[in-house]
Tab-separated table of C-alpha atoms in Angstrom:
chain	number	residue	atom	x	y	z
F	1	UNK	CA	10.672	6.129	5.832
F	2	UNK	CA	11.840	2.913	6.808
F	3	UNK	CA	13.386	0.237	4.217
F	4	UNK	CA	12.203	-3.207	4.486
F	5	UNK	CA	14.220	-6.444	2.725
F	6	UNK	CA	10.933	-8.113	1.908
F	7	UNK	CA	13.142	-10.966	1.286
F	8	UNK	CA	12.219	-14.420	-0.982
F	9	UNK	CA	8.669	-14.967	0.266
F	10	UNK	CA	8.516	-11.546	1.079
F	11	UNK	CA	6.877	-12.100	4.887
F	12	UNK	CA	9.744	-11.764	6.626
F	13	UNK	CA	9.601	-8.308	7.598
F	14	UNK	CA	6.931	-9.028	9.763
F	15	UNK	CA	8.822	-10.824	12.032
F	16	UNK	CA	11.232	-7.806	12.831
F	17	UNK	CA	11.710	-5.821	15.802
F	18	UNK	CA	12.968	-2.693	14.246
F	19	UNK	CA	9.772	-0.835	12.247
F	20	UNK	CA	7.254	-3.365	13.531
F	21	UNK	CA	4.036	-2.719	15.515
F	22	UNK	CA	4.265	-5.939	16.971
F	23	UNK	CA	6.205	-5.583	19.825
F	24	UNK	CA	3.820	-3.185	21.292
F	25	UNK	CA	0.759	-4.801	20.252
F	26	UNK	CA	2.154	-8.004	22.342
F	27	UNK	CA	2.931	-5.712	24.758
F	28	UNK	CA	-1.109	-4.917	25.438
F	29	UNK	CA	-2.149	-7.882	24.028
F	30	UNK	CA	-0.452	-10.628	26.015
F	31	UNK	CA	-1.338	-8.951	29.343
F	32	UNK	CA	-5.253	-8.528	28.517
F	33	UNK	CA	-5.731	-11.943	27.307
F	34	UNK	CA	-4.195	-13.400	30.537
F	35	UNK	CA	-6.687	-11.173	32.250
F	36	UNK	CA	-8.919	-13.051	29.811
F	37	UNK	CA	-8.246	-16.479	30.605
F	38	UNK	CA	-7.930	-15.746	34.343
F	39	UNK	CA	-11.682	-14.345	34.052
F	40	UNK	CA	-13.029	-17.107	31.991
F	41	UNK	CA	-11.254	-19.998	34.436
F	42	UNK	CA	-12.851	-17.804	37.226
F	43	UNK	CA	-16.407	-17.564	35.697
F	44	UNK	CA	-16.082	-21.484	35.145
F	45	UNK	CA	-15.132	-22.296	38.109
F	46	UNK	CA	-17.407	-20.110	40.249
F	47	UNK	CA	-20.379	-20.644	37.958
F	48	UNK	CA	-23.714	-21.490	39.355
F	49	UNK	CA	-26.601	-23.878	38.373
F	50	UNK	CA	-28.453	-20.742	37.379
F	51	UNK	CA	-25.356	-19.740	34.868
F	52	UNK	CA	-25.004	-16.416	36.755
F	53	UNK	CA	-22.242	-17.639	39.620
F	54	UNK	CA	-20.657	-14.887	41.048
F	55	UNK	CA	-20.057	-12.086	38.487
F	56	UNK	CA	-23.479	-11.758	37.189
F	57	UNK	CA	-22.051	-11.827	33.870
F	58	UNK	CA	-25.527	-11.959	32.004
F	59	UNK	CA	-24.875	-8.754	29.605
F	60	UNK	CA	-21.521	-10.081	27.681
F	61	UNK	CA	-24.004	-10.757	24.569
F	62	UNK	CA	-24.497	-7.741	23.991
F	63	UNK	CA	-21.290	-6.078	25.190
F	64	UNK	CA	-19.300	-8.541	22.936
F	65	UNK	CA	-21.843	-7.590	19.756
F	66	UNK	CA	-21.490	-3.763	20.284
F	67	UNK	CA	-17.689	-4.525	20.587
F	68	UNK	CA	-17.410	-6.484	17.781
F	69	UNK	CA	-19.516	-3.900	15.599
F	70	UNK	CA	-17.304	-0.907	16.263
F	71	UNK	CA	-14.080	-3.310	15.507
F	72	UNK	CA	-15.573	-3.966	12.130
F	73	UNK	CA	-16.384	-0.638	11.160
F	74	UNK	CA	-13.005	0.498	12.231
F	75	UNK	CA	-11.635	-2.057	10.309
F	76	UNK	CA	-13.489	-1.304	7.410
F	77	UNK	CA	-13.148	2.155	7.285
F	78	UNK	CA	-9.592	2.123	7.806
F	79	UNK	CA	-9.228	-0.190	5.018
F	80	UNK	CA	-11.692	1.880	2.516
F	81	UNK	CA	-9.826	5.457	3.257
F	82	UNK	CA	-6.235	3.566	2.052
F	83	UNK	CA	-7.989	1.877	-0.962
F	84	UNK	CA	-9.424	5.581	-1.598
F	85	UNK	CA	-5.939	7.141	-1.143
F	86	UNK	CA	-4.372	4.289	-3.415
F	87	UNK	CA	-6.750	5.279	-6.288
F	88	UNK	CA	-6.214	8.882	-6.057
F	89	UNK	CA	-2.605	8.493	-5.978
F	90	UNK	CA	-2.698	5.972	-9.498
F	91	UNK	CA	-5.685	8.699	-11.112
F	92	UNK	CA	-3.366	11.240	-10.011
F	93	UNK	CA	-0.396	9.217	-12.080
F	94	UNK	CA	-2.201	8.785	-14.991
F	95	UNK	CA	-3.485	12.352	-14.971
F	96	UNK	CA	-0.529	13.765	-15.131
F	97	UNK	CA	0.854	11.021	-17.845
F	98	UNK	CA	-2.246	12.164	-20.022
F	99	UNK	CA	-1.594	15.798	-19.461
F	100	UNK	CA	2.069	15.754	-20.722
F	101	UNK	CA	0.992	13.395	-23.899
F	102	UNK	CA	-1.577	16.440	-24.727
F	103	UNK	CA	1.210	18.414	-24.896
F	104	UNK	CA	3.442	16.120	-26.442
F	105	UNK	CA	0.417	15.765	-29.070
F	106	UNK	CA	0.491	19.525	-29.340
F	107	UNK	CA	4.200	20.307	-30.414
F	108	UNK	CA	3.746	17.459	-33.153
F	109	UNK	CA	0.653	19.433	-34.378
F	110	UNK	CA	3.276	22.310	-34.719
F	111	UNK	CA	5.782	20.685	-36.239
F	112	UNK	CA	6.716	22.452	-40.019
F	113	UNK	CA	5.278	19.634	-42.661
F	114	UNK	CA	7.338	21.043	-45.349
F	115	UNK	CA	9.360	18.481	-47.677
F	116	UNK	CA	12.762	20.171	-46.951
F	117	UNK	CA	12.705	20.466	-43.434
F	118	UNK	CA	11.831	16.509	-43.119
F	119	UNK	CA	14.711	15.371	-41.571
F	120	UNK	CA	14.850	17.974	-38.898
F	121	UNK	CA	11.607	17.715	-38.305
F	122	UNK	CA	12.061	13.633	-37.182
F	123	UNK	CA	15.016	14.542	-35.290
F	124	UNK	CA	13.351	16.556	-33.157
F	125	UNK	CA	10.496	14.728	-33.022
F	126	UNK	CA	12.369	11.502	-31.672
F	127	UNK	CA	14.369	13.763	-29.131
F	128	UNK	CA	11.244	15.144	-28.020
F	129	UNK	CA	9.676	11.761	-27.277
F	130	UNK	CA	12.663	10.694	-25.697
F	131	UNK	CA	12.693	13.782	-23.341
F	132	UNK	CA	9.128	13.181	-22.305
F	133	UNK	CA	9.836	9.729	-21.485
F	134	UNK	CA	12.489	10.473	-19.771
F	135	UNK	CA	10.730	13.213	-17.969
F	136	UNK	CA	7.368	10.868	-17.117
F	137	UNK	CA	9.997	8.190	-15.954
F	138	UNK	CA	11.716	10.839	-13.686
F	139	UNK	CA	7.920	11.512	-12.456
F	140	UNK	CA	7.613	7.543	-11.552
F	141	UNK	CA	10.818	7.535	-9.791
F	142	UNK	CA	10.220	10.218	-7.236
F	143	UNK	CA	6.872	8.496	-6.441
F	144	UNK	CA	8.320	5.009	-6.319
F	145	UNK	CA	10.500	2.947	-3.508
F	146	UNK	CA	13.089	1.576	-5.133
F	147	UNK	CA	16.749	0.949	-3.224
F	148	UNK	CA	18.529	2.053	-6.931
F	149	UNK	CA	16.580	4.612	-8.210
F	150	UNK	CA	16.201	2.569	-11.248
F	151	UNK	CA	12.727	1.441	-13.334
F	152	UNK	CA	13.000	-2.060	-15.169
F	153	UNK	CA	13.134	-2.316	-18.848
F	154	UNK	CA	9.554	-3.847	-19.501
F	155	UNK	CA	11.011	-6.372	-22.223
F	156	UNK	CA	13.754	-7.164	-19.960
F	157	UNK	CA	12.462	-9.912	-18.007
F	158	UNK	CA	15.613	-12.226	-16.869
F	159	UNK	CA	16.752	-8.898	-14.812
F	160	UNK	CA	13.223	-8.771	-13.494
F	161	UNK	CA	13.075	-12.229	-12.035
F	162	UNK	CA	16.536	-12.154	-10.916
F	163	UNK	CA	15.375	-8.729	-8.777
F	164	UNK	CA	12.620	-10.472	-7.586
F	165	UNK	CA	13.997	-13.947	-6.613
């Protein structure tokens, strides 16, 4: 996978070389609209008082239409099968985040509730909440992209600004 530096307005990765589909979009782009332009000077130029000149170019209508309707749904359905992965991957997340408080939930409903054992009974009761949330925060760090392998404390937010700017 490659690592971008989104950087402080966080657009300039699109402007890179290395990991960019630009340069070979230009490369088919640039070439086919100077075709373009060539073949629009040319249909201008050579263009009758009937509006059919030389190329007889009376279908573009509906070429351009049945062009521009197969771009959309491309377009669209490219952009509805990543929102569809995006909320697998979070129902996925949360799944899993429910399925280890159920058992979380279950080992307290096991815990001994006698008087003498009280103490013991907190201890591990802290050290098992602290082991699950170190185990779901393991979970979020294998599925995140982060350059330190490191999740944010939520209250802290001077570090998260200072990450961010």
């Amino acid at each position: 996978m490659i690592k971008y530096d989104t950087g402080r307005l966080g657009l300039t990765f699109v402007l890179r070389c290395r990991g960019s589909v630009f340069p070979k979009a230009l490369l088919m782009a640039i070439p086919n609209a100077v075709a373009a332009v060539l073949l629009h000077m040319y249909y201008r130029h050579d263009q009758s008082d009937d509006g059919n000149g030389l190329m007889n170019m009376s279908g573009v209508d509906m070429l351009w239409a049945a062009y521009t309707s197969v771009l959309g749904f491309l377009v669209v359905f490219r952009n509805n099968q990543a929102y569809t992965r995006f909320w697998e991957g979070a129902t996925l997340i949360n799944q899993v985040r429910g399925e280890w408080f159920n058992a979380v939930s279950s080992l307290f409903a096991f815990c001994n509730t006698d008087k003498e054992f009280d103490e013991q009974v907190k201890v591990f009761q802290h050290m098992l909440i602290r082991l699950a949330s170190m185990l779901y925060c393991s979970a979020l760090q294998q599925v995140c992209d982060l350059d330190d392998d490191r999740l944010w404390d939520a209250g802290d937010w001077e570090a998260f600004w200072k990450a961010v700017y």
